[in-house]
Short mmCIF file of C-alpha atoms in Angstrom, two decimals:
data_model
loop_
_atom_site.label_atom_id
_atom_site.label_comp_id
_atom_site.label_asym_id
_atom_site.label_seq_id
_atom_site.Cartn_x
_atom_site.Cartn_y
_atom_site.Cartn_z
CA UNK A 85 -66.98 71.57 144.84
CA UNK A 86 -65.26 74.70 143.67
CA UNK A 87 -62.25 74.60 141.44
CA UNK A 88 -59.84 75.27 144.23
CA UNK A 89 -61.07 72.32 146.29
CA UNK A 90 -61.08 70.10 143.22
CA UNK A 91 -57.47 70.87 142.47
CA UNK A 92 -56.51 70.26 146.09
CA UNK A 93 -58.21 66.86 146.04
CA UNK A 94 -56.49 65.91 142.80
CA UNK A 95 -53.12 66.98 144.19
CA UNK A 96 -53.76 64.98 147.39
CA UNK A 97 -54.78 61.93 145.37
CA UNK A 98 -51.62 62.16 143.23
CA UNK A 99 -49.50 62.46 146.40
CA UNK A 100 -51.15 59.37 147.93
CA UNK A 101 -50.67 57.38 144.72
CA UNK A 102 -47.03 58.47 144.56
CA UNK A 103 -46.49 57.54 148.20
CA UNK A 104 -48.06 54.14 147.64
CA UNK A 105 -45.92 53.60 144.57
CA UNK A 106 -42.76 54.45 146.51
CA UNK A 107 -43.82 52.26 149.42
CA UNK A 108 -44.67 49.32 147.21
CA UNK A 109 -41.47 49.76 145.22
CA UNK A 110 -39.44 49.70 148.48
CA UNK A 111 -41.18 46.56 149.66
CA UNK A 112 -40.67 44.87 146.36
CA UNK A 113 -36.94 45.65 146.51
CA UNK A 114 -36.70 44.28 150.06
CA UNK A 115 -38.63 41.15 149.09
CA UNK A 116 -36.35 40.55 146.11
CA UNK A 117 -33.30 41.00 148.33
CA UNK A 118 -34.76 38.57 150.87
CA UNK A 119 -35.53 36.02 148.17
CA UNK A 120 -32.02 36.25 146.69
CA UNK A 121 -30.41 35.78 150.10
CA UNK A 122 -32.76 32.93 151.03
CA UNK A 123 -32.30 31.08 147.75
CA UNK A 124 -29.46 28.53 148.08
CA UNK A 125 -26.57 29.03 145.71
CA UNK A 126 -26.38 26.53 142.90
CA UNK A 127 -22.60 26.83 142.48
CA UNK A 128 -20.57 24.20 144.42
CA UNK A 129 -17.41 25.16 146.35
CA UNK A 130 -14.15 24.24 144.68
CA UNK A 131 -12.72 21.18 146.47
CA UNK A 132 -9.29 21.63 148.09
CA UNK A 133 -6.82 19.08 146.80
CA UNK A 134 -4.71 17.65 149.62
CA UNK A 135 -1.47 16.04 148.50
CA UNK A 136 -1.14 12.52 149.86
CA UNK A 137 2.43 11.86 151.01
CA UNK A 138 3.93 9.15 148.88
CA UNK A 139 5.30 6.12 150.73
CA UNK A 140 8.88 5.41 149.73
CA UNK A 141 9.29 2.00 148.16
CA UNK A 142 10.63 -0.70 150.46
CA UNK A 143 14.14 -1.60 149.35
CA UNK A 144 14.38 -5.06 147.96
CA UNK A 145 16.05 -7.57 150.25
CA UNK A 146 19.36 -8.67 148.69
CA UNK A 147 19.39 -12.21 147.41
CA UNK A 148 21.37 -14.71 149.44
CA UNK A 149 24.69 -15.41 147.76
CA UNK A 150 25.51 -18.86 146.45
CA UNK A 151 28.60 -20.61 147.78
CA UNK A 152 30.65 -19.58 144.74
CA UNK A 153 29.42 -15.97 144.86
CA UNK A 154 30.16 -15.82 148.58
CA UNK A 155 33.72 -17.03 148.00
CA UNK A 156 34.29 -14.39 145.33
CA UNK A 157 32.77 -11.68 147.51
CA UNK A 158 34.86 -12.69 150.52
CA UNK A 159 38.13 -12.60 148.56
CA UNK A 160 37.27 -9.19 147.09
CA UNK A 161 36.55 -7.80 150.57
CA UNK A 162 39.69 -9.03 152.32
CA UNK A 163 42.09 -8.27 149.46
CA UNK A 164 42.77 -4.56 150.21
CA UNK A 165 43.16 -5.24 153.95
CA UNK A 166 45.56 -8.12 153.40
CA UNK A 167 47.50 -6.10 150.82
CA UNK A 168 48.56 -3.61 153.50
CA UNK A 169 49.56 -6.30 155.98
CA UNK A 170 51.54 -8.20 153.34
CA UNK A 171 53.65 -5.25 152.23
CA UNK A 172 57.26 -6.19 153.05
CA UNK A 173 57.99 -3.07 155.11
CA UNK A 174 54.80 -3.53 157.16
CA UNK A 175 55.38 -7.27 157.60
CA UNK A 176 59.04 -6.92 158.58
CA UNK A 177 58.37 -4.09 161.00
CA UNK A 178 55.49 -5.92 162.61
CA UNK A 179 57.64 -9.01 163.02
CA UNK A 180 59.99 -6.98 165.27
CA UNK A 181 57.13 -6.54 167.76
CA UNK A 182 55.83 -10.09 167.42
CA UNK A 183 59.04 -12.12 167.33
CA UNK A 184 61.75 -9.70 168.44
CA UNK A 185 64.85 -8.92 166.42
CA UNK A 186 66.56 -5.81 165.21
CA UNK A 187 65.60 -3.08 162.82
CA UNK A 188 68.15 -1.18 160.72
CA UNK A 189 66.99 2.31 161.72
CA UNK A 190 65.64 1.46 165.19
CA UNK A 191 62.20 2.93 164.39
CA UNK A 192 59.95 0.03 163.36
CA UNK A 193 57.16 1.71 165.38
CA UNK A 194 57.01 4.56 162.84
CA UNK A 195 56.64 2.14 159.94
CA UNK A 196 54.04 0.03 161.74
CA UNK A 197 52.11 3.16 162.80
CA UNK A 198 51.94 4.36 159.18
CA UNK A 199 50.81 0.89 158.07
CA UNK A 200 48.00 0.85 160.65
CA UNK A 201 46.84 4.35 159.68
CA UNK A 202 46.18 2.95 156.20
CA UNK A 203 44.84 -0.33 157.56
CA UNK A 204 42.15 1.13 159.89
CA UNK A 205 39.77 2.68 157.28
CA UNK A 206 40.07 -0.43 155.10
CA UNK A 207 39.28 -2.63 158.07
CA UNK A 208 36.22 -0.51 158.94
CA UNK A 209 34.90 -0.98 155.40
CA UNK A 210 35.57 -4.72 155.60
CA UNK A 211 33.55 -5.08 158.81
CA UNK A 212 30.64 -3.03 157.41
CA UNK A 213 30.57 -5.19 154.28
CA UNK A 214 30.73 -8.43 156.29
CA UNK A 215 27.73 -7.21 158.30
CA UNK A 216 25.56 -6.22 155.33
CA UNK A 217 26.25 -8.99 152.80
CA UNK A 218 23.61 -11.71 152.41
CA UNK A 219 25.91 -14.67 153.12
CA UNK A 220 24.73 -18.28 152.71
CA UNK A 221 22.77 -19.38 155.77
CA UNK A 222 25.21 -22.11 156.81
CA UNK A 223 28.10 -19.62 156.90
CA UNK A 224 26.44 -16.89 158.96
CA UNK A 225 27.53 -18.13 162.39
CA UNK A 226 31.17 -18.28 161.26
CA UNK A 227 30.84 -14.85 159.63
CA UNK A 228 29.46 -13.51 162.94
CA UNK A 229 32.51 -14.92 164.77
CA UNK A 230 34.79 -13.39 162.16
CA UNK A 231 33.09 -9.99 162.57
CA UNK A 232 33.60 -10.14 166.35
CA UNK A 233 37.32 -10.84 166.14
CA UNK A 234 37.74 -8.25 163.39
CA UNK A 235 36.11 -5.63 165.63
CA UNK A 236 38.59 -6.50 168.38
CA UNK A 237 41.48 -6.29 165.88
CA UNK A 238 40.20 -2.94 164.64
CA UNK A 239 40.20 -1.57 168.19
CA UNK A 240 43.85 -2.61 168.61
CA UNK A 241 44.81 -1.32 165.15
CA UNK A 242 43.44 2.09 166.12
CA UNK A 243 45.54 2.04 169.28
CA UNK A 244 48.61 1.06 167.24
CA UNK A 245 47.98 3.87 164.76
CA UNK A 246 48.20 6.31 167.70
CA UNK A 247 51.20 4.71 169.46
CA UNK A 248 53.80 7.49 169.42
CA UNK A 249 56.81 5.51 170.69
CA UNK A 250 58.43 2.13 170.35
CA UNK A 251 57.40 1.22 173.91
CA UNK A 252 53.80 2.27 173.31
CA UNK A 253 53.70 0.09 170.18
CA UNK A 254 55.22 -2.82 172.12
CA UNK A 255 52.44 -2.51 174.72
CA UNK A 256 49.77 -2.69 172.02
CA UNK A 257 51.28 -5.89 170.60
CA UNK A 258 51.85 -7.39 174.04
CA UNK A 259 48.38 -6.88 175.49
CA UNK A 260 45.78 -5.89 172.91
CA UNK A 261 45.53 -8.04 169.80
CA UNK A 262 43.28 -11.10 170.31
CA UNK A 263 44.40 -14.62 169.52
CA UNK A 264 43.27 -15.98 166.17
CA UNK A 265 40.04 -17.93 166.68
CA UNK A 266 40.19 -19.69 163.31
CA UNK A 267 36.94 -18.08 162.10
CA UNK A 268 38.54 -16.81 158.89
CA UNK A 269 39.64 -20.34 157.97
CA UNK A 270 36.19 -21.71 158.81
CA UNK A 271 34.59 -19.10 156.56
CA UNK A 272 37.01 -19.89 153.75
CA UNK A 273 36.23 -23.60 154.09
CA UNK A 274 32.48 -22.84 153.88
CA UNK A 275 33.08 -21.12 150.55
CA UNK A 276 35.44 -23.76 149.15
CA UNK A 277 38.50 -21.52 149.42
CA UNK A 278 41.97 -22.65 150.48
CA UNK A 279 43.08 -21.84 154.02
CA UNK A 280 45.12 -18.74 154.75
CA UNK A 281 48.83 -18.82 154.09
CA UNK A 282 51.05 -18.38 157.13
#
């Protein structure tokens, strides 16, 4: 082998070795990439915290009133309503429509209308309180009767508060207000209270 052929063989051998080295290096890189993608990750996903809606607490059922407590509660509830009806100007004006008679300025309807405008919201509060109070069990039927007649009275009081003339007010008194059913006196008796004054 002459020198020229020897050099050519050495150069070819170096080129083959270099090509093999590149090829093997490429394969090794691909194998490493495959291994890293095939190897399961050891880190766990962060759990998502879901807020659980809180259940509102159930309101405590009010304790049933004793007879004495019920009597005190009843008097406190009816006091503001009765205070309006017992005002002399309201009472005297109303008496004109109930019993007849004369009125100094000939406009008792205006006085009565103003009295009922104050009476209506107080009466609405009274009915709501009668419905939501934990009355003694033996008084509940009488309270229910009292609520019914109070609702009828409230309806008529609203009509009276809108009556624009003497005749319109007379019609309300003549045909709307229900007869007293005695339920208020029965309730008072249940609670050991004296009967209503005339």
